[in-house]
Tab-separated table of C-alpha atoms and ligand atoms in Angstrom:
chain	number	residue	atom	x	y	z
A	1	MET	CA	196.286	122.538	122.094
A	2	PRO	CA	194.133	125.575	121.429
A	3	THR	CA	190.837	125.252	119.635
A	4	PRO	CA	191.129	126.656	115.999
A	5	THR	CA	189.120	129.751	115.532
A	6	ALA	CA	186.416	129.880	113.218
A	7	ALA	CA	188.283	132.075	110.715
A	8	THR	CA	191.216	129.834	110.543
A	9	PRO	CA	191.564	127.375	107.578
A	10	LEU	CA	192.055	124.030	108.874
A	11	THR	CA	194.396	121.210	107.854
A	12	LEU	CA	192.820	118.051	109.009
A	13	GLU	CA	193.792	114.411	109.188
A	14	VAL	CA	191.581	111.837	107.322
A	15	ARG	CA	190.836	109.174	109.899
A	16	ARG	CA	188.365	107.162	107.706
A	17	ALA	CA	187.817	107.054	103.936
A	18	GLU	CA	184.883	104.581	103.322
A	19	GLN	CA	182.432	103.732	100.648
A	20	ALA	CA	178.923	104.217	101.946
A	21	ALA	CA	176.975	103.315	98.886
A	22	ALA	CA	177.568	102.682	95.253
A	23	ASP	CA	179.184	106.183	94.305
A	24	ILE	CA	178.965	107.811	97.874
A	25	PHE	CA	181.982	107.891	100.121
A	26	VAL	CA	182.337	109.283	103.670
A	27	PHE	CA	185.500	110.851	104.954
A	28	GLU	CA	186.043	111.465	108.731
A	29	LEU	CA	188.239	114.293	109.357
A	30	ARG	CA	189.973	115.106	112.723
A	31	HIS	CA	192.429	117.650	114.024
A	32	PRO	CA	195.915	116.058	113.775
A	33	GLU	CA	196.600	116.895	117.483
A	34	GLY	CA	193.228	115.648	118.746
A	35	SER	CA	192.119	119.315	119.369
A	36	ASP	CA	188.248	120.121	119.277
A	37	LEU	CA	187.042	121.558	115.910
A	38	PRO	CA	185.189	124.736	115.329
A	39	ALA	CA	181.355	124.091	116.264
A	40	PHE	CA	179.006	123.614	113.272
A	41	ILE	CA	175.337	123.709	113.130
A	42	ALA	CA	173.177	121.080	111.093
A	43	GLY	CA	173.087	121.726	107.388
A	44	SER	CA	176.691	123.152	107.224
A	45	HIS	CA	179.150	122.489	104.752
A	46	LEU	CA	183.003	122.461	104.410
A	47	MET	CA	185.009	123.918	101.170
A	48	VAL	CA	187.543	121.048	100.763
A	49	ARG	CA	190.602	121.231	98.603
A	50	SER	CA	191.522	117.891	96.800
A	51	PRO	CA	194.882	116.919	95.866
A	52	ASN	CA	194.478	118.579	92.307
A	53	GLY	CA	193.714	121.852	93.687
A	54	SER	CA	189.898	121.747	93.203
A	55	LEU	CA	187.876	123.538	95.786
A	56	ARG	CA	184.452	121.932	96.443
A	57	LYS	CA	181.625	122.270	98.765
A	58	TYR	CA	180.593	119.043	100.742
A	59	SER	CA	178.089	118.715	103.499
A	60	LEU	CA	178.653	117.505	106.948
A	61	CYS	CA	176.629	114.567	107.826
A	62	ASN	CA	177.513	113.937	111.535
A	63	ASP	CA	175.762	115.036	114.632
A	64	PRO	CA	176.493	118.831	115.203
A	65	ALA	CA	177.048	118.022	119.010
A	66	GLU	CA	180.311	116.052	118.074
A	67	ARG	CA	183.212	118.616	118.299
A	68	ASP	CA	185.922	116.096	117.643
A	69	ARG	CA	185.373	115.280	114.008
A	70	TYR	CA	183.786	116.391	110.725
A	71	VAL	CA	182.239	113.741	108.609
A	72	ILE	CA	181.492	114.548	105.080
A	73	GLY	CA	179.582	112.681	102.212
A	74	VAL	CA	181.236	112.777	98.731
A	75	LYS	CA	179.555	111.616	95.493
A	76	ARG	CA	182.174	110.365	93.014
A	77	ASP	CA	180.908	111.954	89.906
A	78	PRO	CA	183.062	111.140	86.671
A	79	ALA	CA	180.920	113.701	84.933
A	80	GLY	CA	181.701	116.574	87.201
A	81	ARG	CA	184.823	118.820	87.012
A	82	GLY	CA	187.162	116.537	88.703
A	83	GLY	CA	187.088	117.292	92.409
A	84	SER	CA	185.171	114.564	93.727
A	85	VAL	CA	186.759	111.873	91.670
A	86	ASP	CA	190.281	113.078	92.709
A	87	LEU	CA	189.169	113.314	96.297
A	88	VAL	CA	187.670	109.674	96.217
A	89	ASP	CA	190.532	108.126	94.162
A	90	HIS	CA	193.579	109.826	95.801
A	91	VAL	CA	192.627	110.566	99.396
A	92	HIS	CA	192.962	107.732	102.014
A	93	ALA	CA	193.194	107.393	105.899
A	94	GLY	CA	196.307	109.105	107.189
A	95	ASP	CA	196.432	111.874	104.535
A	96	ARG	CA	195.846	115.449	105.378
A	97	LEU	CA	193.165	117.712	103.658
A	98	GLU	CA	192.836	121.462	103.768
A	99	VAL	CA	189.237	122.520	104.561
A	100	SER	CA	187.483	125.797	105.320
A	101	PRO	CA	185.730	126.432	108.486
A	102	PRO	CA	181.917	125.086	108.505
A	103	HIS	CA	179.535	127.398	106.819
A	104	ASN	CA	175.838	127.193	106.732
A	105	ALA	CA	173.254	128.318	104.202
A	106	PHE	CA	170.756	125.655	105.065
A	107	GLU	CA	169.664	126.168	108.460
A	108	LEU	CA	166.993	124.507	110.755
A	109	ALA	CA	164.338	127.035	111.571
A	110	PRO	CA	164.662	127.151	115.245
A	111	ARG	CA	161.021	127.543	116.018
A	112	ALA	CA	159.529	125.140	113.590
A	113	ARG	CA	157.196	122.723	115.043
A	114	SER	CA	157.969	119.878	112.814
A	115	PHE	CA	160.024	119.291	109.647
A	116	VAL	CA	159.675	117.539	106.347
A	117	PHE	CA	162.983	116.410	104.704
A	118	ILE	CA	163.060	115.348	100.975
A	119	ALA	CA	166.498	114.016	100.007
A	120	GLY	CA	167.825	112.744	96.632
A	121	GLY	CA	171.026	110.888	96.406
A	122	ILE	CA	173.993	112.584	97.947
A	123	GLY	CA	171.369	114.999	99.134
A	124	ILE	CA	171.012	113.063	102.264
A	125	THR	CA	174.144	114.201	103.842
A	126	PRO	CA	173.151	117.584	105.370
A	127	ILE	CA	169.696	116.186	106.162
A	128	MET	CA	171.501	113.273	108.149
A	129	SER	CA	173.051	115.920	110.340
A	130	MET	CA	169.809	117.684	110.838
A	131	ALA	CA	167.939	114.366	111.675
A	132	ARG	CA	170.609	113.343	114.086
A	133	GLN	CA	170.147	116.919	115.897
A	134	LEU	CA	166.376	116.421	116.063
A	135	ASN	CA	166.598	112.804	117.235
A	136	ALA	CA	168.718	113.994	120.050
A	137	GLU	CA	166.319	116.984	120.878
A	138	GLY	CA	163.201	114.806	120.510
A	139	ARG	CA	161.635	116.897	117.784
A	140	PRO	CA	159.304	115.533	115.273
A	141	TYR	CA	160.153	115.031	111.522
A	142	LYS	CA	159.711	112.830	108.415
A	143	LEU	CA	162.303	112.120	106.083
A	144	TYR	CA	161.727	111.049	102.424
A	145	TYR	CA	164.886	109.776	100.866
A	146	CYS	CA	164.808	108.978	97.017
A	147	THR	CA	167.653	106.961	95.574
A	148	ARG	CA	168.126	104.657	92.639
A	149	SER	CA	168.402	101.438	94.349
A	150	SER	CA	169.235	99.796	97.788
A	151	GLU	CA	173.049	99.788	96.639
A	152	ALA	CA	172.920	103.520	96.070
A	153	THR	CA	171.516	104.343	99.376
A	154	ALA	CA	173.911	105.638	101.884
A	155	PHE	CA	173.460	105.190	105.756
A	156	ARG	CA	170.845	102.683	105.002
A	157	ASP	CA	171.693	100.337	107.835
A	158	GLU	CA	171.889	103.330	110.222
A	159	LEU	CA	168.365	104.762	108.978
A	160	ALA	CA	166.921	101.131	109.568
A	161	GLY	CA	167.790	101.489	113.195
A	162	GLU	CA	165.748	102.163	116.210
A	163	ALA	CA	166.517	106.016	116.296
A	164	PHE	CA	164.876	106.340	112.994
A	165	THR	CA	161.912	104.074	113.425
A	166	GLY	CA	158.661	105.565	111.946
A	167	LYS	CA	160.650	108.671	110.713
A	168	VAL	CA	162.075	107.690	107.355
A	169	VAL	CA	160.458	106.664	104.073
A	170	ILE	CA	163.123	105.377	101.376
A	171	GLN	CA	161.951	105.106	97.780
A	172	HIS	CA	164.028	103.374	95.093
A	173	ASP	CA	163.014	104.346	91.463
A	174	GLU	CA	165.355	101.971	89.826
A	175	GLY	CA	166.019	104.689	87.253
A	176	ASP	CA	162.359	104.447	86.165
A	177	PRO	CA	160.571	107.877	86.504
A	178	ALA	CA	157.163	106.002	87.047
A	179	LYS	CA	158.724	104.651	90.222
A	180	SER	CA	159.847	107.922	91.872
A	181	LEU	CA	158.094	108.974	95.021
A	182	ASP	CA	154.807	110.835	94.464
A	183	LEU	CA	155.621	114.072	96.415
A	184	TRP	CA	152.047	115.691	95.779
A	185	PRO	CA	150.311	113.646	98.890
A	186	ILE	CA	153.172	115.015	101.200
A	187	LEU	CA	152.931	118.680	99.755
A	188	GLU	CA	149.478	119.024	98.871
A	189	LYS	CA	148.334	120.566	102.150
A	190	PRO	CA	150.575	123.014	103.922
A	191	SER	CA	151.015	121.362	107.404
A	192	GLY	CA	152.822	123.937	109.516
A	193	ALA	CA	155.949	122.049	108.926
A	194	HIS	CA	159.320	123.441	107.423
A	195	VAL	CA	160.233	121.644	104.266
A	196	TYR	CA	164.005	120.928	103.553
A	197	CYS	CA	164.969	119.616	100.195
A	198	CYS	CA	168.486	118.698	99.109
A	199	GLY	CA	169.304	116.630	95.939
A	200	PRO	CA	169.604	116.893	92.147
A	201	ARG	CA	167.940	119.911	90.400
A	202	PRO	CA	164.929	118.198	89.035
A	203	LEU	CA	163.837	117.210	92.770
A	204	LEU	CA	164.414	120.797	93.829
A	205	GLU	CA	162.330	122.171	90.962
A	206	GLN	CA	159.362	119.594	91.590
A	207	VAL	CA	159.368	120.514	95.345
A	208	ARG	CA	159.226	124.181	94.325
A	209	ASP	CA	156.571	123.767	91.782
A	210	MET	CA	154.473	121.771	94.456
A	211	THR	CA	154.903	124.278	97.186
A	212	GLY	CA	153.898	127.556	95.536
A	213	HIS	CA	151.018	127.771	97.926
A	214	TRP	CA	153.027	127.220	101.013
A	215	ALA	CA	154.692	130.202	102.925
A	216	GLY	CA	158.020	130.867	101.288
A	217	SER	CA	159.887	131.148	104.569
A	218	ALA	CA	158.811	127.480	105.225
A	219	ILE	CA	160.569	126.002	102.131
A	220	HIS	CA	164.369	125.469	102.242
A	221	PHE	CA	166.724	124.261	99.400
A	222	GLU	CA	170.204	123.186	99.386
A	223	SER	CA	172.002	122.486	96.140
A	224	PHE	CA	175.515	121.137	95.210
A	225	VAL	CA	175.107	122.805	91.661
A	226	ASP	CA	177.365	125.872	91.705
A	227	ALA	CA	177.283	128.845	89.550
A	228	ALA	CA	179.640	126.973	87.027
A	229	ALA	CA	177.327	123.941	86.697
A	230	ALA	CA	174.287	126.138	86.257
A	231	ARG	CA	175.672	127.664	83.024
A	232	LYS	CA	174.262	126.499	79.520
A	233	PRO	CA	176.381	126.067	76.268
A	234	ASP	CA	174.467	128.803	74.587
A	235	ASP	CA	175.036	131.402	77.206
A	236	ARG	CA	175.927	134.721	75.688
A	237	VAL	CA	177.934	137.663	76.887
A	238	PHE	CA	175.898	140.617	78.305
A	239	THR	CA	176.335	143.849	80.237
A	240	VAL	CA	175.518	144.490	83.932
A	241	VAL	CA	175.060	148.053	84.812
A	242	LEU	CA	175.383	148.942	88.571
A	243	ALA	CA	172.916	151.684	89.102
A	244	ASN	CA	174.719	153.045	92.226
A	245	SER	CA	178.015	153.583	90.626
A	246	GLY	CA	177.135	153.650	86.928
A	247	ALA	CA	179.746	150.823	86.342
A	248	ARG	CA	179.281	148.884	83.249
A	249	ILE	CA	180.508	145.310	83.481
A	250	GLU	CA	180.692	142.557	80.870
A	251	VAL	CA	179.527	139.250	81.981
A	252	ALA	CA	181.189	136.490	79.864
A	253	PRO	CA	179.358	133.112	79.292
A	254	GLY	CA	181.747	131.441	81.787
A	255	ALA	CA	181.032	133.868	84.723
A	256	SER	CA	178.091	134.710	87.044
A	257	ILE	CA	176.978	138.532	87.594
A	258	LEU	CA	178.541	138.209	90.906
A	259	GLU	CA	181.924	136.820	89.677
A	260	ALA	CA	182.065	139.536	87.037
A	261	MET	CA	181.379	142.368	89.697
A	262	ARG	CA	184.175	141.000	91.942
A	263	SER	CA	186.578	140.953	89.041
A	264	SER	CA	185.807	144.665	88.562
A	265	GLY	CA	186.153	145.591	92.306
A	266	TYR	CA	182.624	145.325	93.393
A	267	ASP	CA	181.080	142.812	95.783
A	268	ALA	CA	177.473	141.923	97.090
A	269	PRO	CA	176.450	139.663	100.018
A	270	SER	CA	176.278	136.104	99.082
A	271	SER	CA	176.398	132.643	100.723
A	272	CYS	CA	175.251	129.622	98.897
A	273	GLU	CA	176.336	130.900	95.380
A	274	SER	CA	174.028	128.256	93.853
A	275	GLY	CA	170.672	130.062	93.726
A	276	THR	CA	169.025	128.498	96.785
A	277	CYS	CA	169.603	130.652	99.794
A	278	GLY	CA	168.218	134.170	98.826
A	279	THR	CA	171.265	136.180	100.283
A	280	CYS	CA	172.267	137.688	96.960
A	281	ARG	CA	168.631	139.005	96.078
A	282	THR	CA	169.055	142.133	94.065
A	283	ARG	CA	166.502	144.551	92.583
A	284	LEU	CA	166.332	144.322	88.741
A	285	LEU	CA	165.676	147.849	87.582
A	286	SER	CA	165.639	147.217	83.820
A	287	GLY	CA	166.290	144.690	81.261
A	288	GLU	CA	165.287	141.005	81.113
A	289	ALA	CA	166.614	138.448	83.440
A	290	ASP	CA	167.156	134.856	82.803
A	291	HIS	CA	166.167	133.469	86.177
A	292	ARG	CA	168.168	130.253	87.409
A	293	ASP	CA	167.496	130.484	91.053
A	294	LEU	CA	165.187	128.393	93.156
A	295	VAL	CA	164.160	131.159	95.348
A	296	LEU	CA	162.115	133.840	93.556
A	297	THR	CA	158.457	133.545	93.061
A	298	ASP	CA	156.985	134.238	89.750
A	299	ASP	CA	155.789	137.438	90.892
A	300	GLU	CA	159.220	138.569	92.324
A	301	LYS	CA	160.940	137.575	89.142
A	302	ALA	CA	159.885	140.875	87.394
A	303	GLY	CA	161.773	143.120	89.781
A	304	GLN	CA	164.454	140.933	91.422
A	305	ILE	CA	167.296	138.659	90.425
A	306	MET	CA	169.738	136.281	92.138
A	307	ILE	CA	173.022	137.634	90.758
A	308	CYS	CA	174.965	134.369	91.840
A	309	VAL	CA	173.428	132.141	89.164
A	310	SER	CA	171.043	134.144	86.847
A	311	ARG	CA	171.814	135.800	83.814
A	312	ALA	CA	170.230	138.283	81.242
A	313	ARG	CA	168.314	137.656	78.169
A	314	SER	CA	168.616	141.249	76.939
A	315	PRO	CA	171.957	142.406	76.061
A	316	GLU	CA	171.990	144.712	78.949
A	317	ILE	CA	170.376	144.657	82.613
A	318	VAL	CA	170.573	147.320	85.424
A	319	ILE	CA	170.653	146.195	88.856
A	320	ASP	CA	170.437	147.987	92.300
A	321	ARG	CA	173.989	147.664	93.359
B	401	LIG	S1	174.047	133.643	97.330
B	401	LIG	FE1	172.465	132.049	97.796
B	401	LIG	S2	171.104	132.515	96.320
B	401	LIG	FE2	172.702	133.792	95.628
């Protein structure tokens, strides 16, 4: 069988669907005919369509050297929009799933001398893929993995194995902020390492706030929060003006600037669409932004905006698009 090309949507067979921790499940996906799958790099994710039609992003956690399978981690989140619950409750071994080809907005810096990984909960999934690659390459890293309890810790047996000896610190907070990992000793002195953080928004914000004195290019975030989840109940409609065309586009409370632009026939480069990768960075020419990304520094916020998640405080903003 020919290998599918990177642009082809894939229908894959679920070979395994297993619980990996209290609310974390792993799905192993293979080509039904046994073909190799499109290659992926560590940190990549798939867009997966669950039986109810939801399309959600799930990170790959297996070794990128494996060409015969994708393994994704899914947190069953009853408070979410239904995609993960549907997937976990209704998809079993032997079923087929439609997935996108792998996409990466959270890539290992090829020339970094060392890496610091900070994972919270389900945020361990892309970092497992990175750690497996670095283990194979013999490159140095340290992984800090924050979970609520031993039962909530995915991959804990594997992380206790020889391949990870001396490389992993696991912290359980038991739901008590006083027991959470103190990141300051890890981040106080820029070490030349590249820092990769994936997990809930408060963890990402904590790392961002503690790394303001690091080179921006050495700090990397991945979020499972999409533009919809970044919205707030008191969001109001505003107008975005595209300076290049003069187009005036209304941005409803339920839409991002990027989505509103697309609905009006305009587009812009994007990748993560969760305010973490920097691809949609746009010059802000006038108006007051409501910044919701994790990329821009305080200095940059006066003149730039991430149009995949950020909104406007003023009734109108003008951007360089
Ligand atoms: S697309 Fe990644 S920050 Fe907007």
